């Protein structure tokens, strides 16, 4: 088994379902001890922690609302108290509140921004502060690694989802600006931009044959993604194998961003 992350500690926000679950599991399989943040699905987070411990790994579940500053501070306090520090932080939590633009309420807009963008800002900020506080560790060439969970919608406009697309576009510039600022400290900051991954957030797009057929027209590679596809990418971005990679968005999308509408001459 690839133990590229042996001896390192990871935090995954929104780790109780979907992509976060797959990422937490993949990081644990690669040897990291994992803190699984959850907001609403405590049982799933505890089950995952148990599953990781059964195979000899170390894991804890921590409840926190990533849009709440006091919760973020408490989450990092628990994490550091339990594991001593953190080496890899995956800011993954996200949600959608879809509406036609003229019907979108300020509450819909704020809810998405507060979790998807401000939540990632606060998560990444506490991570950087902790990396700087504890200094270098022999477990990695970098002082620390941050992975922001973006989306193909950081570049693909999405009618009916203006709040979501704006939050992911914001993540792109937050990630790049932060990467530029902290690179001299040997902190690497990158994003993963998933395409269509089979999770609860987009169930309506894949849970019946007609919806799936329509979705697959947007995916040149011809299949929907699985959480483990993102997990494998996260392990690489967190490991020293990607030590010279910072400020980059890794698209894991089966070619969704290749303008598939032009495949037959446009
Ligand atoms: P999901 O709904 O299974 O996961 C979202 C996670 O975020 C859940 O665990 C949820 O509890 C958590 N969350 C929501 N609000 C929170 C809060 N206030 N505090 C803490 N956690 C909170 O969906 P997913 O597909 O696994 O989404 C994970 C990330 O991947 C999101 O950022 C999403 O935008 C992104 N993404 C998903 C896809 C896809 O196709 N599934 C595509 C592109 C990007």
CSV table of C-alpha atoms and ligand atoms in Angstrom, one decimal:
chain,number,residue,atom,x,y,z
A,1,UNK,CA,0.0,0.0,0.0
A,2,UNK,CA,1.2,3.6,-0.8
A,3,UNK,CA,2.1,5.1,2.6
A,4,UNK,CA,3.1,8.5,1.1
A,5,UNK,CA,1.5,10.4,4.0
A,6,UNK,CA,2.8,8.2,6.9
A,7,UNK,CA,3.2,10.2,10.1
A,8,UNK,CA,1.2,13.2,8.9
A,9,UNK,CA,-2.1,14.6,10.2
A,10,UNK,CA,-4.9,15.7,8.0
A,11,UNK,CA,-8.1,17.6,8.5
A,12,UNK,CA,-11.0,17.2,6.0
A,13,UNK,CA,-14.0,19.5,6.4
A,14,UNK,CA,-17.4,18.1,5.4
A,15,UNK,CA,-15.9,14.6,5.7
A,16,UNK,CA,-19.0,12.7,6.7
A,17,UNK,CA,-20.4,12.3,3.1
A,18,UNK,CA,-19.6,12.3,-0.5
A,19,UNK,CA,-16.2,13.7,-1.7
A,20,UNK,CA,-15.0,14.6,1.8
A,21,UNK,CA,-15.7,11.0,3.0
A,22,UNK,CA,-13.7,9.6,0.0
A,23,UNK,CA,-10.9,12.0,0.6
A,24,UNK,CA,-10.6,11.3,4.3
A,25,UNK,CA,-10.5,7.5,3.5
A,26,UNK,CA,-7.9,7.9,0.8
A,27,UNK,CA,-5.7,10.1,3.0
A,28,UNK,CA,-6.0,7.5,5.8
A,29,UNK,CA,-5.1,4.7,3.4
A,30,UNK,CA,-2.0,6.7,2.4
A,31,UNK,CA,-1.0,6.6,6.1
A,32,UNK,CA,-2.3,10.0,7.5
A,33,UNK,CA,-4.1,10.3,10.8
A,34,UNK,CA,-7.4,12.0,10.0
A,35,UNK,CA,-9.7,14.5,11.7
A,36,UNK,CA,-13.1,14.2,10.0
A,37,UNK,CA,-15.1,17.4,10.4
A,38,UNK,CA,-18.9,17.1,10.1
A,39,UNK,CA,-21.8,19.5,10.4
A,40,UNK,CA,-24.9,17.4,10.4
A,41,UNK,CA,-24.0,13.7,9.9
A,42,UNK,CA,-22.2,12.8,13.2
A,43,UNK,CA,-23.0,9.1,12.8
A,44,UNK,CA,-21.4,8.8,9.4
A,45,UNK,CA,-18.3,10.6,10.6
A,46,UNK,CA,-18.0,8.3,13.7
A,47,UNK,CA,-18.5,5.3,11.4
A,48,UNK,CA,-15.8,6.4,9.1
A,49,UNK,CA,-13.4,7.1,12.1
A,50,UNK,CA,-14.2,3.6,13.3
A,51,UNK,CA,-13.5,2.1,9.8
A,52,UNK,CA,-10.1,3.8,9.7
A,53,UNK,CA,-9.2,2.7,13.2
A,54,UNK,CA,-10.2,-0.9,12.4
A,55,UNK,CA,-7.5,-1.1,9.7
A,56,UNK,CA,-4.9,0.4,12.0
A,57,UNK,CA,-5.2,4.1,11.2
A,58,UNK,CA,-6.0,6.9,13.6
A,59,UNK,CA,-9.1,9.1,13.2
A,60,UNK,CA,-11.4,11.4,15.1
A,61,UNK,CA,-14.7,13.1,14.2
A,62,UNK,CA,-15.1,16.8,15.1
A,63,UNK,CA,-18.4,18.7,14.8
A,64,UNK,CA,-18.2,22.3,13.5
A,65,UNK,CA,-20.0,24.7,11.3
A,66,UNK,CA,-17.3,26.0,9.0
A,67,UNK,CA,-19.2,29.3,8.5
A,68,UNK,CA,-18.9,30.0,12.3
A,69,UNK,CA,-15.7,31.5,13.4
A,70,UNK,CA,-16.0,30.2,17.0
A,71,UNK,CA,-16.6,26.7,15.7
A,72,UNK,CA,-13.6,26.9,13.4
A,73,UNK,CA,-11.4,27.9,16.3
A,74,UNK,CA,-12.8,25.1,18.5
A,75,UNK,CA,-12.3,22.6,15.7
A,76,UNK,CA,-8.6,23.5,15.4
A,77,UNK,CA,-8.2,23.5,19.2
A,78,UNK,CA,-9.6,19.9,19.4
A,79,UNK,CA,-7.5,18.8,16.4
A,80,UNK,CA,-4.2,20.1,17.8
A,81,UNK,CA,-5.1,18.9,21.3
A,82,UNK,CA,-5.7,15.4,19.9
A,83,UNK,CA,-3.0,15.0,17.3
A,84,UNK,CA,-0.5,17.7,18.3
A,85,UNK,CA,-0.6,19.6,15.0
A,86,UNK,CA,-1.9,19.3,11.4
A,87,UNK,CA,0.1,18.9,8.1
A,88,UNK,CA,-2.7,18.6,5.5
A,89,UNK,CA,-6.0,20.6,5.4
A,90,UNK,CA,-8.7,19.9,2.9
A,91,UNK,CA,-11.3,22.7,2.9
A,92,UNK,CA,-14.1,20.6,1.3
A,93,UNK,CA,-17.4,21.7,2.9
A,94,UNK,CA,-19.8,23.1,0.4
A,95,UNK,CA,-23.5,23.4,-0.4
A,96,UNK,CA,-25.9,24.6,-3.1
A,97,UNK,CA,-29.0,26.9,-2.8
A,98,UNK,CA,-30.1,27.0,-6.4
A,99,UNK,CA,-32.6,29.5,-7.7
A,100,UNK,CA,-33.4,31.5,-10.8
A,101,UNK,CA,-31.4,34.8,-10.5
A,102,UNK,CA,-34.5,37.0,-10.1
A,103,UNK,CA,-35.8,34.7,-7.3
A,104,UNK,CA,-32.5,34.2,-5.5
A,105,UNK,CA,-32.9,35.5,-1.9
A,106,UNK,CA,-30.1,37.2,0.0
A,107,UNK,CA,-30.3,34.3,2.4
A,108,UNK,CA,-29.6,31.9,-0.4
A,109,UNK,CA,-26.7,34.0,-1.6
A,110,UNK,CA,-25.2,34.4,1.9
A,111,UNK,CA,-25.6,30.8,2.9
A,112,UNK,CA,-23.6,29.6,-0.1
A,113,UNK,CA,-20.9,32.3,0.3
A,114,UNK,CA,-20.6,31.8,4.1
A,115,UNK,CA,-19.9,28.0,3.8
A,116,UNK,CA,-18.2,27.7,0.4
A,117,UNK,CA,-16.0,30.8,0.4
A,118,UNK,CA,-15.8,32.3,3.9
A,119,UNK,CA,-15.6,28.8,5.4
A,120,UNK,CA,-12.6,28.0,3.2
A,121,UNK,CA,-11.0,31.3,4.1
A,122,UNK,CA,-11.3,30.7,7.8
A,123,UNK,CA,-10.2,27.0,7.5
A,124,UNK,CA,-7.2,27.9,5.4
A,125,UNK,CA,-6.2,30.9,7.7
A,126,UNK,CA,-6.2,28.7,10.8
A,127,UNK,CA,-4.2,26.1,8.9
A,128,UNK,CA,-1.5,28.6,7.9
A,129,UNK,CA,-1.3,30.0,11.4
A,130,UNK,CA,-0.8,26.4,12.8
A,131,UNK,CA,1.9,25.5,10.2
A,132,UNK,CA,3.8,28.7,11.1
A,133,UNK,CA,3.4,28.2,14.8
A,134,UNK,CA,4.8,24.7,14.9
A,135,UNK,CA,7.5,25.0,12.2
A,136,UNK,CA,9.0,22.3,10.0
A,137,UNK,CA,8.5,18.6,10.6
A,138,UNK,CA,10.5,15.7,9.1
A,139,UNK,CA,7.3,14.1,7.7
A,140,UNK,CA,7.1,16.4,4.6
A,141,UNK,CA,9.3,18.7,2.5
A,142,UNK,CA,6.6,21.4,2.8
A,143,UNK,CA,5.7,23.2,6.0
A,144,UNK,CA,2.0,22.4,5.3
A,145,UNK,CA,-0.4,21.7,2.5
A,146,UNK,CA,-3.9,23.2,1.9
A,147,UNK,CA,-6.3,21.8,-0.7
A,148,UNK,CA,-9.4,23.8,-1.5
A,149,UNK,CA,-12.3,21.9,-3.0
A,150,UNK,CA,-13.4,24.0,-5.9
A,151,UNK,CA,-15.4,22.9,-8.9
A,152,UNK,CA,-15.4,23.0,-12.7
A,153,UNK,CA,-17.7,26.0,-12.0
A,154,UNK,CA,-14.7,28.0,-11.0
A,155,UNK,CA,-14.5,28.5,-14.8
A,156,UNK,CA,-17.8,27.1,-16.3
A,157,UNK,CA,-20.7,29.6,-15.9
A,158,UNK,CA,-23.8,28.0,-14.4
A,159,UNK,CA,-27.2,29.6,-14.9
A,160,UNK,CA,-29.6,29.0,-12.0
A,161,UNK,CA,-26.6,28.6,-9.7
A,162,UNK,CA,-25.1,32.1,-9.6
A,163,UNK,CA,-24.2,32.0,-5.9
A,164,UNK,CA,-22.5,28.6,-6.2
A,165,UNK,CA,-20.5,29.5,-9.4
A,166,UNK,CA,-19.5,32.9,-7.8
A,167,UNK,CA,-18.3,31.1,-4.6
A,168,UNK,CA,-16.2,28.7,-6.7
A,169,UNK,CA,-14.8,31.5,-8.9
A,170,UNK,CA,-13.9,33.2,-5.6
A,171,UNK,CA,-12.1,30.1,-4.4
A,172,UNK,CA,-9.9,30.2,-7.5
A,173,UNK,CA,-8.5,33.7,-6.7
A,174,UNK,CA,-8.4,33.1,-3.0
A,175,UNK,CA,-6.3,29.9,-3.5
A,176,UNK,CA,-3.9,31.5,-6.0
A,177,UNK,CA,-3.4,34.7,-4.0
A,178,UNK,CA,-2.9,32.7,-0.8
A,179,UNK,CA,-0.5,30.4,-2.6
A,180,UNK,CA,1.6,33.3,-3.7
A,181,UNK,CA,1.6,34.8,-0.2
A,182,UNK,CA,2.7,31.7,1.7
A,183,UNK,CA,5.0,30.0,-0.9
A,184,UNK,CA,8.1,31.6,0.7
A,185,UNK,CA,7.2,29.7,3.9
A,186,UNK,CA,7.1,26.4,1.9
A,187,UNK,CA,3.3,26.1,2.4
A,188,UNK,CA,1.6,24.7,-0.7
A,189,UNK,CA,-2.0,25.7,-1.6
A,190,UNK,CA,-3.8,24.1,-4.5
A,191,UNK,CA,-7.4,23.3,-5.5
A,192,UNK,CA,-9.2,20.3,-6.9
A,193,UNK,CA,-12.0,21.1,-9.3
A,194,UNK,CA,-14.2,18.1,-9.5
A,195,UNK,CA,-16.6,17.6,-12.5
A,196,UNK,CA,-19.6,15.4,-12.0
A,197,UNK,CA,-19.0,13.2,-8.9
A,198,UNK,CA,-21.7,10.8,-7.7
A,199,UNK,CA,-22.6,12.3,-4.2
A,200,UNK,CA,-25.7,13.6,-2.4
A,201,UNK,CA,-25.1,17.2,-3.6
A,202,UNK,CA,-26.1,16.3,-7.2
A,203,UNK,CA,-28.3,13.2,-6.7
A,204,UNK,CA,-31.0,14.5,-9.0
A,205,UNK,CA,-28.4,14.6,-11.9
A,206,UNK,CA,-27.6,10.9,-11.7
A,207,UNK,CA,-30.2,8.9,-9.8
A,208,UNK,CA,-32.4,8.0,-12.8
A,209,UNK,CA,-31.4,6.8,-16.3
A,210,UNK,CA,-32.7,9.9,-18.2
A,211,UNK,CA,-30.8,12.4,-15.9
A,212,UNK,CA,-27.6,10.3,-16.1
A,213,UNK,CA,-27.8,10.1,-20.0
A,214,UNK,CA,-28.1,13.9,-20.1
A,215,UNK,CA,-25.3,14.4,-17.6
A,216,UNK,CA,-22.9,12.1,-19.6
A,217,UNK,CA,-23.3,14.3,-22.7
A,218,UNK,CA,-21.2,16.7,-20.7
A,219,UNK,CA,-18.5,14.2,-19.8
A,220,UNK,CA,-16.2,13.1,-22.7
A,221,UNK,CA,-14.7,10.3,-20.7
A,222,UNK,CA,-18.1,8.7,-20.5
A,223,UNK,CA,-18.6,7.9,-16.9
A,224,UNK,CA,-19.6,9.8,-13.7
A,225,UNK,CA,-16.8,10.3,-11.2
A,226,UNK,CA,-16.6,8.6,-7.9
A,227,UNK,CA,-15.4,10.1,-4.6
A,228,UNK,CA,-12.3,7.9,-4.8
A,229,UNK,CA,-11.3,9.7,-8.0
A,230,UNK,CA,-11.0,12.9,-5.9
A,231,UNK,CA,-9.4,11.0,-3.0
A,232,UNK,CA,-6.5,9.8,-5.3
A,233,UNK,CA,-6.0,13.4,-6.5
A,234,UNK,CA,-6.0,14.7,-2.9
A,235,UNK,CA,-3.3,12.1,-1.8
A,236,UNK,CA,-1.1,13.2,-4.7
A,237,UNK,CA,-1.5,16.9,-3.9
A,238,UNK,CA,-0.9,16.3,-0.2
A,239,UNK,CA,2.3,14.2,-0.8
A,240,UNK,CA,5.9,15.2,-1.5
A,241,UNK,CA,5.3,13.7,-5.1
A,242,UNK,CA,3.7,17.1,-5.9
A,243,UNK,CA,6.3,19.2,-3.9
A,244,UNK,CA,6.8,21.7,-6.7
A,245,UNK,CA,3.1,22.2,-7.3
A,246,UNK,CA,1.5,25.2,-5.7
A,247,UNK,CA,-1.2,27.7,-6.9
A,248,UNK,CA,-2.7,25.2,-9.3
A,249,UNK,CA,-6.2,23.9,-9.9
A,250,UNK,CA,-6.3,20.2,-10.7
A,251,UNK,CA,-9.4,19.5,-12.8
A,252,UNK,CA,-10.7,15.9,-12.1
A,253,UNK,CA,-13.6,16.0,-14.4
A,254,UNK,CA,-13.5,13.3,-17.1
A,255,UNK,CA,-12.9,16.2,-19.6
A,256,UNK,CA,-16.0,18.3,-18.7
A,257,UNK,CA,-13.9,21.4,-19.1
A,258,UNK,CA,-12.9,20.4,-22.7
A,259,UNK,CA,-16.0,22.1,-24.3
A,260,UNK,CA,-17.6,18.8,-25.3
A,261,UNK,CA,-20.2,20.7,-27.4
A,262,UNK,CA,-17.4,21.3,-29.9
A,263,UNK,CA,-16.4,17.6,-30.2
A,264,UNK,CA,-18.4,17.2,-33.5
A,265,UNK,CA,-17.2,20.4,-35.1
A,266,UNK,CA,-19.3,22.7,-32.9
B,1,LIG,P1,-22.0,16.5,-0.1
B,1,LIG,O1,-23.3,17.2,0.1
B,1,LIG,O2,-22.0,15.0,0.1
B,1,LIG,O3,-20.9,17.1,0.9
B,1,LIG,C1,-20.9,18.4,1.3
B,1,LIG,C2,-20.3,18.4,2.7
B,1,LIG,O4,-20.3,19.7,3.3
B,1,LIG,C3,-21.3,17.6,3.7
B,1,LIG,O5,-20.5,16.7,4.5
B,1,LIG,C4,-21.9,18.7,4.5
B,1,LIG,O6,-22.2,18.2,5.9
B,1,LIG,C5,-20.8,19.7,4.6
B,1,LIG,N1,-21.2,21.0,5.0
B,1,LIG,C6,-22.3,21.7,4.5
B,1,LIG,N2,-22.4,22.8,5.2
B,1,LIG,C7,-21.5,22.8,6.2
B,1,LIG,C8,-21.1,23.6,7.3
B,1,LIG,N3,-21.8,24.8,7.5
B,1,LIG,N4,-20.1,23.3,8.1
B,1,LIG,C9,-19.4,22.2,7.9
B,1,LIG,N5,-19.7,21.3,6.9
B,1,LIG,C10,-20.7,21.6,6.0
B,1,LIG,O7,-21.5,16.9,-1.5
B,1,LIG,P2,-20.1,16.7,-2.2
B,1,LIG,O8,-20.4,16.5,-3.6
B,1,LIG,O9,-19.3,15.6,-1.5
B,1,LIG,O10,-19.4,18.1,-2.0
B,1,LIG,C11,-18.1,18.3,-1.4
B,1,LIG,C12,-17.4,19.5,-2.1
B,1,LIG,O11,-17.2,19.1,-3.5
B,1,LIG,C13,-18.3,20.8,-2.1
B,1,LIG,O12,-17.4,21.9,-1.9
B,1,LIG,C14,-18.8,20.8,-3.5
B,1,LIG,O13,-19.1,22.1,-3.9
B,1,LIG,C15,-17.6,20.2,-4.3
B,1,LIG,N6,-18.0,19.7,-5.6
B,1,LIG,C16,-18.8,18.6,-5.8
B,1,LIG,C17,-19.1,18.1,-7.0
B,1,LIG,C18,-19.9,16.9,-7.3
B,1,LIG,O14,-20.2,16.6,-8.5
B,1,LIG,N7,-20.4,16.2,-6.3
B,1,LIG,C19,-18.5,18.8,-8.2
B,1,LIG,C20,-17.7,19.9,-8.0
B,1,LIG,C21,-17.5,20.3,-6.7
